[in-house]
CSV table of C-alpha atoms in Angstrom, one decimal:
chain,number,residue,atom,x,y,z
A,169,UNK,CA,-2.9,2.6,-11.9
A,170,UNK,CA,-3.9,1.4,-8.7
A,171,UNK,CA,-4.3,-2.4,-7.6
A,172,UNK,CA,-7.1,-4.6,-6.7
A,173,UNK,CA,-6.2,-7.8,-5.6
A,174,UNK,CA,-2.9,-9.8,-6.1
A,175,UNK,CA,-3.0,-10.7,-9.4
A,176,UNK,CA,-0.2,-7.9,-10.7
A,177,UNK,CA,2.3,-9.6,-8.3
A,178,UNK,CA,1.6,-13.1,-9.6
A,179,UNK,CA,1.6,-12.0,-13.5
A,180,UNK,CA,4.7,-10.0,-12.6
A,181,UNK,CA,6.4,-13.1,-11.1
A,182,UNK,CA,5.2,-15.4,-14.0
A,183,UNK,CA,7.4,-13.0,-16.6
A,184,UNK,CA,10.2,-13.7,-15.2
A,185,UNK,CA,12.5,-15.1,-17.5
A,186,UNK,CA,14.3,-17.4,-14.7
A,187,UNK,CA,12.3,-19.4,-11.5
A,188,UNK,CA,14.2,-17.8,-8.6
A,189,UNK,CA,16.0,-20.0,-6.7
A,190,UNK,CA,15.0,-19.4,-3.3
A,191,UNK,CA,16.8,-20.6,-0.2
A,192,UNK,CA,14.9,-21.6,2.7
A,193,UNK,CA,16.4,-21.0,6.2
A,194,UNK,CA,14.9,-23.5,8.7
A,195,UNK,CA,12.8,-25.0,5.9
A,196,UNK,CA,11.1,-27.5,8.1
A,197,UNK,CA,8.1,-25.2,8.4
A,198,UNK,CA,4.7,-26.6,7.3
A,199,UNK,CA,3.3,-23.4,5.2
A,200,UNK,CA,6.0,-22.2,4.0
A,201,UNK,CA,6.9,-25.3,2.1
A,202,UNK,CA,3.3,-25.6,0.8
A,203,UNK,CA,3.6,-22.1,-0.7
A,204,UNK,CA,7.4,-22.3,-1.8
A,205,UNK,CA,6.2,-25.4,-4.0
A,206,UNK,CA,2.8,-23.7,-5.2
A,207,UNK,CA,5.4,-21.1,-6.7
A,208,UNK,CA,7.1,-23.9,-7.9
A,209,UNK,CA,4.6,-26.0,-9.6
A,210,UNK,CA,3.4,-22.2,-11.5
A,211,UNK,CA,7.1,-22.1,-13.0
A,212,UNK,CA,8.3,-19.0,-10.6
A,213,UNK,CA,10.3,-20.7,-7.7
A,214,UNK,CA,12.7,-23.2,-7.8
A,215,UNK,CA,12.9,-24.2,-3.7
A,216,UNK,CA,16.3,-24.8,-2.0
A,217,UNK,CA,16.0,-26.3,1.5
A,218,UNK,CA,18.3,-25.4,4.1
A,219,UNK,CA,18.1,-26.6,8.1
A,220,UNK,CA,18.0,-30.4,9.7
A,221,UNK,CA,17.2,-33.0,6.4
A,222,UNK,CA,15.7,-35.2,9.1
A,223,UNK,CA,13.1,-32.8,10.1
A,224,UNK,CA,12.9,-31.3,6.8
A,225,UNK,CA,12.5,-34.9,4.9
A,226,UNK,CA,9.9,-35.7,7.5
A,227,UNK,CA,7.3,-32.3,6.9
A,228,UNK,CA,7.4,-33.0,2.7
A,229,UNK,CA,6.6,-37.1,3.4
A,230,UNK,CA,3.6,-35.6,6.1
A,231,UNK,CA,2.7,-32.8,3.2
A,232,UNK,CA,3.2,-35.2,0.4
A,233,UNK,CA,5.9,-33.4,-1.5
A,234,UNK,CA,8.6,-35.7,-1.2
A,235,UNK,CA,8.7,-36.8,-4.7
A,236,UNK,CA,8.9,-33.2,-5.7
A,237,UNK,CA,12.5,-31.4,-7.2
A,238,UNK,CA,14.4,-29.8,-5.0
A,239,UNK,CA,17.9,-29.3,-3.5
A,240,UNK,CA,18.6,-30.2,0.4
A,241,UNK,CA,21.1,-28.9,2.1
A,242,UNK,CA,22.1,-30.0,5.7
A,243,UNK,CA,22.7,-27.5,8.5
A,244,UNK,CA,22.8,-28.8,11.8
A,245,UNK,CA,20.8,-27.2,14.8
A,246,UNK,CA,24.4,-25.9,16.2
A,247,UNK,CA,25.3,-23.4,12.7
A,248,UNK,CA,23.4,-20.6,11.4
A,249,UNK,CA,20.9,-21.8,8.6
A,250,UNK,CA,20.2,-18.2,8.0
A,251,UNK,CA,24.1,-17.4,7.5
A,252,UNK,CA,24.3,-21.1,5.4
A,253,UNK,CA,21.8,-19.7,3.1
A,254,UNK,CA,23.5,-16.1,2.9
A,255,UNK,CA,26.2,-17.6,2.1
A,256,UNK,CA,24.2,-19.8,-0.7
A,257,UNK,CA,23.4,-16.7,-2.5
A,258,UNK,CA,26.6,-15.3,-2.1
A,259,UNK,CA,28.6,-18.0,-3.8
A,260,UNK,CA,25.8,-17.2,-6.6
A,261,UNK,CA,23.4,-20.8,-6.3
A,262,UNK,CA,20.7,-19.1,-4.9
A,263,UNK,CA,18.9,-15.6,-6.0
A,264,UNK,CA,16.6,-14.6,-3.1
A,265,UNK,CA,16.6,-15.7,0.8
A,266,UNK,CA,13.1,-16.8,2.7
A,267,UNK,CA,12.4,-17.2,6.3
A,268,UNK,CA,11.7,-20.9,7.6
A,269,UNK,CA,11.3,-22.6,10.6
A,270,UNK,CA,13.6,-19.3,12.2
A,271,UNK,CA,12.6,-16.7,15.0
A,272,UNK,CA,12.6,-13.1,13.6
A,273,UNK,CA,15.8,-11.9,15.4
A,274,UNK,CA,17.8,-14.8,14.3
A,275,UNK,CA,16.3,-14.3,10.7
A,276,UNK,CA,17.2,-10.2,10.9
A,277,UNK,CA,21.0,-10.1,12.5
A,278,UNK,CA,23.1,-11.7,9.5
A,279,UNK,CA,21.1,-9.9,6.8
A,280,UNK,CA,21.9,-6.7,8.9
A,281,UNK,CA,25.7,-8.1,9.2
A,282,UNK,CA,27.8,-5.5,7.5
A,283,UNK,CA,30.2,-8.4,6.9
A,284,UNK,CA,27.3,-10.0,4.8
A,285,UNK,CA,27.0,-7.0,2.4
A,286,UNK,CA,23.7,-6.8,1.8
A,287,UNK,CA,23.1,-3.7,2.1
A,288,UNK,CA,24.6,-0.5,0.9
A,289,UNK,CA,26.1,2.0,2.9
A,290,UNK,CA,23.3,5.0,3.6
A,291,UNK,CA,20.4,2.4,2.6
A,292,UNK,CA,18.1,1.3,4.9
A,293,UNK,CA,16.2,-2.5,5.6
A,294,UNK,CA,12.7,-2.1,5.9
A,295,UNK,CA,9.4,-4.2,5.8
A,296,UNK,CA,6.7,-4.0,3.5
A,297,UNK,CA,3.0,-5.9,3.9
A,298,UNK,CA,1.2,-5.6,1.0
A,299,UNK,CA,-3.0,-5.9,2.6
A,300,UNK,CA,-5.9,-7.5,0.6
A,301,UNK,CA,-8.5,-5.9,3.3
A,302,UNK,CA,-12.3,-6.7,2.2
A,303,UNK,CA,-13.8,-3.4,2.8
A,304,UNK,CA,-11.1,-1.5,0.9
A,305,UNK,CA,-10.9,-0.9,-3.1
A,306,UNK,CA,-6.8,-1.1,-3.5
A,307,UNK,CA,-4.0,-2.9,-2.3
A,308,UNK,CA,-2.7,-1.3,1.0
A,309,UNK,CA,1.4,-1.8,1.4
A,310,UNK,CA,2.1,-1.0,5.1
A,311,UNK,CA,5.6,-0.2,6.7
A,312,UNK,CA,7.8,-0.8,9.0
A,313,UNK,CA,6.1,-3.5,10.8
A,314,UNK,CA,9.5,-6.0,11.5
A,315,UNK,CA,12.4,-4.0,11.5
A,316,UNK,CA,12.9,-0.7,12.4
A,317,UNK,CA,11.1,-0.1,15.9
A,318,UNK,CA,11.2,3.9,16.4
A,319,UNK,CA,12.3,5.5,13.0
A,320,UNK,CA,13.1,9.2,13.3
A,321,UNK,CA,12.9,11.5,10.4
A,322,UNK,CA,15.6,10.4,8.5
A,323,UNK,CA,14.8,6.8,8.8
A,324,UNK,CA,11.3,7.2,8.1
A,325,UNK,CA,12.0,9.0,4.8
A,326,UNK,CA,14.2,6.3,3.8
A,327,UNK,CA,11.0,3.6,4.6
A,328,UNK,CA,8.6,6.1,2.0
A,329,UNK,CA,11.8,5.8,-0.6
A,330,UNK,CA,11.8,2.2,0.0
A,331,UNK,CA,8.3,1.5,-0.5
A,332,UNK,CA,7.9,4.2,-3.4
A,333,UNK,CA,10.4,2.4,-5.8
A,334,UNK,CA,8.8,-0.8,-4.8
A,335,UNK,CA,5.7,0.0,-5.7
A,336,UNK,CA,6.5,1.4,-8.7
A,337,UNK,CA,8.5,-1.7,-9.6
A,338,UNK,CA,5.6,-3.6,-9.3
A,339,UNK,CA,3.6,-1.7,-11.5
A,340,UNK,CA,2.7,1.7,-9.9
A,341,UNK,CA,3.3,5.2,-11.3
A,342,UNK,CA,2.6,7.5,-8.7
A,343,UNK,CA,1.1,5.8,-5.6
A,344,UNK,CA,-0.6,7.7,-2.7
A,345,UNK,CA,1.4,7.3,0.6
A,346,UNK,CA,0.4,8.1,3.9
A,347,UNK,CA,2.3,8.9,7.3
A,348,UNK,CA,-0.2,8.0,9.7
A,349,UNK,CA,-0.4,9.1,13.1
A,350,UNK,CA,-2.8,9.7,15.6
A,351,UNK,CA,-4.4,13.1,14.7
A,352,UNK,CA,-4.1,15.1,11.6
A,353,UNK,CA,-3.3,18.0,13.5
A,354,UNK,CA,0.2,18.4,14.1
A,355,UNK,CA,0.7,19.0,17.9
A,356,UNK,CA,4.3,19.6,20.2
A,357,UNK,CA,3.6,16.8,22.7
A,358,UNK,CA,2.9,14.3,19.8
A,359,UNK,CA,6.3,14.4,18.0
A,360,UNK,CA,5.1,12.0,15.1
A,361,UNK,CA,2.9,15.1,13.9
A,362,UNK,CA,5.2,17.5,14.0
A,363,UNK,CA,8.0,14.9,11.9
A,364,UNK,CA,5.3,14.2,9.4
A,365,UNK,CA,4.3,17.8,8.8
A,366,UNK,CA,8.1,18.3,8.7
A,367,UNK,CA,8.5,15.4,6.0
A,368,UNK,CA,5.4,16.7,3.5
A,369,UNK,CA,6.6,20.0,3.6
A,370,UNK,CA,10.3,19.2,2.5
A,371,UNK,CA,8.7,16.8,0.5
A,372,UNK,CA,6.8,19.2,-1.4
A,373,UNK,CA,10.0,21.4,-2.1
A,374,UNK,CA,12.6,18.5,-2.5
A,375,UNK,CA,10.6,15.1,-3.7
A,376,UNK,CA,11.6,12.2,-1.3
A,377,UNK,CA,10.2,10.1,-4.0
A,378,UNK,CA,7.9,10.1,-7.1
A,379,UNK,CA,4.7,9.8,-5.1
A,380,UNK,CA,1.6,12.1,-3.6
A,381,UNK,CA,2.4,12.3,0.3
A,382,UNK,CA,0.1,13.1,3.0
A,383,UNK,CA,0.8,13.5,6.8
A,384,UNK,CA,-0.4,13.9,9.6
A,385,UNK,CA,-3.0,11.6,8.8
A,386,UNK,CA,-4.8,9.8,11.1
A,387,UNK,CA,-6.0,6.3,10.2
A,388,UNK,CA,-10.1,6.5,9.5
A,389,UNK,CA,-9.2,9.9,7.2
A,390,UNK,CA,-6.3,6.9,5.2
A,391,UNK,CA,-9.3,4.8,4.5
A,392,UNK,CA,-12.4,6.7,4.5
A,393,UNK,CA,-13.5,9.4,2.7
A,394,UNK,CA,-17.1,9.9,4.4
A,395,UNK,CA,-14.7,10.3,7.4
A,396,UNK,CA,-12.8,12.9,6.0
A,397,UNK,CA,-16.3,14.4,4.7
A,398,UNK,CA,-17.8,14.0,8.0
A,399,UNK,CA,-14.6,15.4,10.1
A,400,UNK,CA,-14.1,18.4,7.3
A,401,UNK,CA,-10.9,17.3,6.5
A,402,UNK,CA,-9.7,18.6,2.8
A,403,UNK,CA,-8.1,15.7,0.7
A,404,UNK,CA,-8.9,14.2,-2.3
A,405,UNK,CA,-6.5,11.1,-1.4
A,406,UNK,CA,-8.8,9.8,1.4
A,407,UNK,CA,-10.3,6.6,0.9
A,408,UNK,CA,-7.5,6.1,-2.2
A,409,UNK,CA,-4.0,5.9,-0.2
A,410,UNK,CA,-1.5,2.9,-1.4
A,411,UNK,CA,0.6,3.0,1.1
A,412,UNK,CA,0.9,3.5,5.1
A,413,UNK,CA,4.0,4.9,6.3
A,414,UNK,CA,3.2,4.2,10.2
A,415,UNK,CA,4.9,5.8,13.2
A,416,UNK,CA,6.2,3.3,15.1
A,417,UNK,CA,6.8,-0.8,14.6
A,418,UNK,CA,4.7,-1.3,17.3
A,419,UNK,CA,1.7,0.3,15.3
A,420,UNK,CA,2.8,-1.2,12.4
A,421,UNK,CA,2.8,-4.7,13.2
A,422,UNK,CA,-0.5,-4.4,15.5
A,423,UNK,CA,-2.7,-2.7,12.7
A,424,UNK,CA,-1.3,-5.8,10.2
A,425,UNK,CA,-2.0,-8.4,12.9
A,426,UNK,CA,-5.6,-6.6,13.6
A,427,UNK,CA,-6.5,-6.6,9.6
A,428,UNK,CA,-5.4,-10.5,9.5
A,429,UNK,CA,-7.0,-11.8,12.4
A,430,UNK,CA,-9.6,-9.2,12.4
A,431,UNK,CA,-10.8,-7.8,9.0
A,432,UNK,CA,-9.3,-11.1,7.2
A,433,UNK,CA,-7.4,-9.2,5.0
A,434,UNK,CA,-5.0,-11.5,2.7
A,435,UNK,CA,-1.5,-10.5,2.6
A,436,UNK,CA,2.0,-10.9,2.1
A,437,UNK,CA,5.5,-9.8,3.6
A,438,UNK,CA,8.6,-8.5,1.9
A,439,UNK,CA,12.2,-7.4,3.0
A,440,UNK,CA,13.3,-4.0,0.7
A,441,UNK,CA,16.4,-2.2,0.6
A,442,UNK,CA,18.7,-5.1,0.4
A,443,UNK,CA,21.0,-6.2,-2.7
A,444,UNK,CA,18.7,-9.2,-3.0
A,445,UNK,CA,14.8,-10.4,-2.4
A,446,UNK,CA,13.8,-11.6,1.1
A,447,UNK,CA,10.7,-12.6,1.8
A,448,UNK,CA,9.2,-12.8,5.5
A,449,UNK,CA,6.1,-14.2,6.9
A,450,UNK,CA,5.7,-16.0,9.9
A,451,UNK,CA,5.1,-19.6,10.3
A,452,UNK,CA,1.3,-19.5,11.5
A,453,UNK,CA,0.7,-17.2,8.6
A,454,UNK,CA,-1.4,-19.3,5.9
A,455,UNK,CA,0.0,-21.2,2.9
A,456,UNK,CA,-1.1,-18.0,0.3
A,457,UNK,CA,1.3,-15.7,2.0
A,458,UNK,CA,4.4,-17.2,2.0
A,459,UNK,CA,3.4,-17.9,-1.9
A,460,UNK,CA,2.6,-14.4,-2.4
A,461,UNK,CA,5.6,-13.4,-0.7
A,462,UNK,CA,7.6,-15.5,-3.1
A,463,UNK,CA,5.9,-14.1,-5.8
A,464,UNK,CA,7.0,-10.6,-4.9
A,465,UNK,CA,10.6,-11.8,-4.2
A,466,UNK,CA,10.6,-13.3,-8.2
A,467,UNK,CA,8.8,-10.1,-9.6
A,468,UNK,CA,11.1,-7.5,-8.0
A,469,UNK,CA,14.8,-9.9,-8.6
A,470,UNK,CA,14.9,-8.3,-11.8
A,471,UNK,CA,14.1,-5.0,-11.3
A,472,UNK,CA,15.8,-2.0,-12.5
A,473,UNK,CA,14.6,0.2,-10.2
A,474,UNK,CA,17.3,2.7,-8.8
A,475,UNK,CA,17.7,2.8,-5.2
A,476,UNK,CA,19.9,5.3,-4.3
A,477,UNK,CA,19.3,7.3,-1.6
């Protein structure tokens, strides 16, 4: 069954036998700490802050959480507060990790640390941004926009795997995915057609995952189906996809940035394909999405979704 709005994450989070305790790298970070207590006032988070307590102490007196619970735990601006709070969850007094006040390379390097071990051996990071876009009847996850910046095939089949057992651990049986690119036709000189032909075709004789996969797909055939009616293009999935498997970071992250700013879609950011839940989202983002995002991270920490690939 597809999804409408947000509200499967959020009941999904609110079953959760335990508030995740979620530790907050650079946690001085105005948004983020609004939604990491809105997750903690609806019984799903349980915030730990990590980064400089004089900055930190200073944003909850200007937001008015001060007198709020939480943990604090100093890290001075010369260590790794990412590392700190790795290192949190790995001594078992944290469950999932969240981006603060913390540029995205710093954030990405010690989670990609093999010395960390977060992630297995022939598993892959990737990001997923789940899209509340106005015109559009479902939820729309979209990947890789953070991570990986020029997937090949192998890569790229990983990403569908990773947001495929996702989705279905949210609540999804078969979702639609889609490997976008810029025409449906598959052409030499435009090697992303000819990979994602390559990928629905093995697909179809060895599933990558349990899911309906199209490709090449350009982007108004994803969303439209008078598109695909008016350009003759044959598939009953158009105007119904779940999921955008895109190219290229680059078009990832644009095409997010273009439905926030833009088409004033809602959303929210997740790490997958770790050994614990990350959540991402930037600090301009608004107060909802780092909430959401936390929501997602409490929903899926007790998954028992295989991910072997």
């Amino acid at each position: 069954m597809y999804k409408t709005n947000f509200d499967f994450i959020v009941e999904k989070a609110h079953a959760t036998a335990e508030p995740v305790r979620v530790a907050i790298a650079g946690a001085d970070a105005e948004n983020i700490l609004l939604g990491a207590f809105q997750a903690q006032t609806e019984g799903f988070a349980e915030p730990i802050l990590l980064g400089n307590k004089e900055r930190i102490i200073a944003k909850l007196k200007d937001l008015s959480l001060f007198a709020r619970q939480y943990t604090i735990i100093e890290v001075s601006d010369e260590e790794n507060v990412v590392q700190a709070a790795i290192d949190l969850i790995k001594e078992g007094k944290a469950d999932a990790l969240m981006r603060g006040n913390v540029q995205t390379r710093d954030f990405l390097m010690p989670i990609l640390d093999k010395d960390n071990a977060l992630i297995e051996k022939g598993r892959l990071l990737s990001h997923i941004t789940f899209l509340k876009i106005p015109d559009y009847p479902r939820i729309l996850a979209v990947s890789d926009v953070t991570v990986v910046v020029e997937p090949n095939m192998s890569q790229r089949k990983q990403i569908i795997k990773n947001m495929v057992h996702t989705l279905q651990a949210l609540g999804y049986e078969r979702p639609n995915i889609a490997l976008m690119t810029l025409i449906e036709k598959p052409t030499f000189h435009m090697k992303d057609t000819v990979e994602a032909q390559t990928i629905v075709r093995e697909h179809t004789e060895r599933p990558i995952a349990d899911c309906e996969l199209v490709g090449p797909i350009a982007y108004d055939l994803i969303i439209s189906k008078e598109a695909a009616r008016l350009k003759g293009f044959d598939c009953d999935l158009c105007g119904s996809f779940d999921g955008i498997i895109t190219p290229n970071l680059l078009t990832g992250n644009t095409l997010v940035k273009a439905m926030q700013i833009h088409g004033h879609a809602s959303s929210c950011g997740i790490l997958v394909g770790a050994n614990i839940p990350i959540a991402i989202t930037s600090r301009s983002d608004p107060q909802e999405q780092s909430y959401l995002s936390l929501a997602a991270c409490a929903a899926l920490k007790n998954t028992s979704v295989e991910w072997k690939l």
